[in-house]
């Protein structure tokens, strides 16, 4: 089966279920949620560092670990997006597996 082509004009237009880059809208929404998560992360770090309680160190470590996994996930998302836009192909499932692993680990 030949690779499907994804052009830049198709990618930034309103997507339909039959478009060549069907996951672009999901990637845009994921980026929006990641931006919200960045703000929440810094607020939670500020609160954890300000309050001195017995559970503070484990929560701080876990919050930073979850942020690192979410950052890796968004990095993989942009790598796949660039692959789609620059090479003009849809990413095969075998390359999406690491992203799914990051997603399941962080949830």
mmCIF file of C-alpha atoms in Angstrom:
data_model
loop_
_atom_site.group_PDB
_atom_site.id
_atom_site.type_symbol
_atom_site.label_atom_id
_atom_site.label_comp_id
_atom_site.label_asym_id
_atom_site.label_seq_id
_atom_site.Cartn_x
_atom_site.Cartn_y
_atom_site.Cartn_z
ATOM 1 C CA UNK A 1 0.000 0.000 0.000
ATOM 2 C CA UNK A 2 1.565 3.340 -1.013
ATOM 3 C CA UNK A 3 2.016 5.986 1.695
ATOM 4 C CA UNK A 4 -0.737 8.564 1.937
ATOM 5 C CA UNK A 5 0.298 12.097 1.074
ATOM 6 C CA UNK A 6 -0.294 14.982 3.483
ATOM 7 C CA UNK A 7 0.260 18.475 2.091
ATOM 8 C CA UNK A 8 0.608 21.631 4.157
ATOM 9 C CA UNK A 9 -2.554 23.175 2.714
ATOM 10 C CA UNK A 10 -4.563 20.091 3.717
ATOM 11 C CA UNK A 11 -3.053 20.079 7.199
ATOM 12 C CA UNK A 12 -4.061 23.565 8.243
ATOM 13 C CA UNK A 13 -7.530 23.496 6.731
ATOM 14 C CA UNK A 14 -10.622 22.286 8.522
ATOM 15 C CA UNK A 15 -10.258 18.540 8.587
ATOM 16 C CA UNK A 16 -12.865 16.065 7.523
ATOM 17 C CA UNK A 17 -12.828 12.348 8.331
ATOM 18 C CA UNK A 18 -11.538 11.688 4.801
ATOM 19 C CA UNK A 19 -8.611 14.118 4.939
ATOM 20 C CA UNK A 20 -5.009 13.004 4.604
ATOM 21 C CA UNK A 21 -3.869 14.162 8.081
ATOM 22 C CA UNK A 22 -6.778 13.179 10.314
ATOM 23 C CA UNK A 23 -4.846 13.497 13.558
ATOM 24 C CA UNK A 24 -3.826 17.137 13.159
ATOM 25 C CA UNK A 25 -6.866 18.440 15.015
ATOM 26 C CA UNK A 26 -6.152 16.035 17.868
ATOM 27 C CA UNK A 27 -2.559 17.252 17.992
ATOM 28 C CA UNK A 28 -3.677 20.887 18.143
ATOM 29 C CA UNK A 29 -6.055 20.073 20.998
ATOM 30 C CA UNK A 30 -3.339 18.117 22.800
ATOM 31 C CA UNK A 31 -1.057 21.147 22.522
ATOM 32 C CA UNK A 32 -3.766 23.365 24.019
ATOM 33 C CA UNK A 33 -4.207 20.983 26.950
ATOM 34 C CA UNK A 34 -0.431 20.771 27.422
ATOM 35 C CA UNK A 35 -0.288 24.566 27.681
ATOM 36 C CA UNK A 36 -2.925 24.484 30.409
ATOM 37 C CA UNK A 37 -0.987 21.679 32.118
ATOM 38 C CA UNK A 38 2.194 23.805 32.137
ATOM 39 C CA UNK A 39 0.400 26.557 34.047
ATOM 40 C CA UNK A 40 -1.094 24.069 36.511
ATOM 41 C CA UNK A 41 2.281 22.387 36.978
ATOM 42 C CA UNK A 42 4.005 25.614 37.984
ATOM 43 C CA UNK A 43 1.171 26.541 40.352
ATOM 44 C CA UNK A 44 1.357 23.117 41.999
ATOM 45 C CA UNK A 45 5.164 23.314 42.308
ATOM 46 C CA UNK A 46 4.837 26.750 43.898
ATOM 47 C CA UNK A 47 2.288 25.464 46.405
ATOM 48 C CA UNK A 48 4.334 22.351 47.199
ATOM 49 C CA UNK A 49 7.491 24.384 47.800
ATOM 50 C CA UNK A 50 5.677 26.957 49.937
ATOM 51 C CA UNK A 51 3.909 24.482 52.227
ATOM 52 C CA UNK A 52 6.118 22.353 54.446
ATOM 53 C CA UNK A 53 4.321 19.081 55.139
ATOM 54 C CA UNK A 54 5.349 15.475 55.490
ATOM 55 C CA UNK A 55 4.041 14.422 52.026
ATOM 56 C CA UNK A 56 5.703 17.261 50.168
ATOM 57 C CA UNK A 57 8.868 15.498 48.818
ATOM 58 C CA UNK A 58 7.090 12.474 47.274
ATOM 59 C CA UNK A 59 4.411 14.693 45.725
ATOM 60 C CA UNK A 60 7.060 17.031 44.348
ATOM 61 C CA UNK A 61 8.975 14.151 42.767
ATOM 62 C CA UNK A 62 5.807 12.648 41.279
ATOM 63 C CA UNK A 63 4.645 16.001 39.899
ATOM 64 C CA UNK A 64 8.006 16.541 38.186
ATOM 65 C CA UNK A 65 8.006 12.974 36.848
ATOM 66 C CA UNK A 66 4.514 13.369 35.394
ATOM 67 C CA UNK A 67 5.521 16.688 33.806
ATOM 68 C CA UNK A 68 8.595 15.063 32.253
ATOM 69 C CA UNK A 69 6.468 12.266 30.765
ATOM 70 C CA UNK A 70 3.914 14.771 29.441
ATOM 71 C CA UNK A 71 6.739 16.814 27.886
ATOM 72 C CA UNK A 72 8.171 13.713 26.220
ATOM 73 C CA UNK A 73 4.693 12.880 24.919
ATOM 74 C CA UNK A 74 4.221 16.312 23.354
ATOM 75 C CA UNK A 75 7.734 16.094 21.873
ATOM 76 C CA UNK A 76 6.879 12.788 20.208
ATOM 77 C CA UNK A 77 3.625 14.344 18.988
ATOM 78 C CA UNK A 78 5.505 17.153 17.245
ATOM 79 C CA UNK A 79 8.008 14.704 15.775
ATOM 80 C CA UNK A 80 5.135 12.803 14.159
ATOM 81 C CA UNK A 81 3.521 16.053 13.008
ATOM 82 C CA UNK A 82 6.738 17.186 11.338
ATOM 83 C CA UNK A 83 7.105 13.781 9.734
ATOM 84 C CA UNK A 84 3.608 14.127 8.288
ATOM 85 C CA UNK A 85 4.147 17.677 7.058
ATOM 86 C CA UNK A 86 7.714 17.442 5.760
ATOM 87 C CA UNK A 87 7.828 13.922 4.361
ATOM 88 C CA UNK A 88 4.216 13.880 3.258
ATOM 89 C CA UNK A 89 3.270 10.588 4.862
ATOM 90 C CA UNK A 90 1.055 9.363 7.629
ATOM 91 C CA UNK A 91 2.986 7.831 10.518
ATOM 92 C CA UNK A 92 2.619 4.030 10.615
ATOM 93 C CA UNK A 93 1.313 2.435 13.807
ATOM 94 C CA UNK A 94 4.669 0.876 14.689
ATOM 95 C CA UNK A 95 6.093 4.396 15.179
ATOM 96 C CA UNK A 96 3.079 5.562 17.203
ATOM 97 C CA UNK A 97 3.513 2.795 19.786
ATOM 98 C CA UNK A 98 6.022 4.802 21.921
ATOM 99 C CA UNK A 99 3.503 7.652 22.096
ATOM 100 C CA UNK A 100 0.793 5.299 23.287
ATOM 101 C CA UNK A 101 3.177 3.933 25.912
ATOM 102 C CA UNK A 102 3.907 7.452 27.188
ATOM 103 C CA UNK A 103 0.202 8.233 27.258
ATOM 104 C CA UNK A 104 -0.672 5.111 29.254
ATOM 105 C CA UNK A 105 2.242 5.651 31.643
ATOM 106 C CA UNK A 106 1.169 9.203 32.458
ATOM 107 C CA UNK A 107 -2.492 8.305 32.977
#
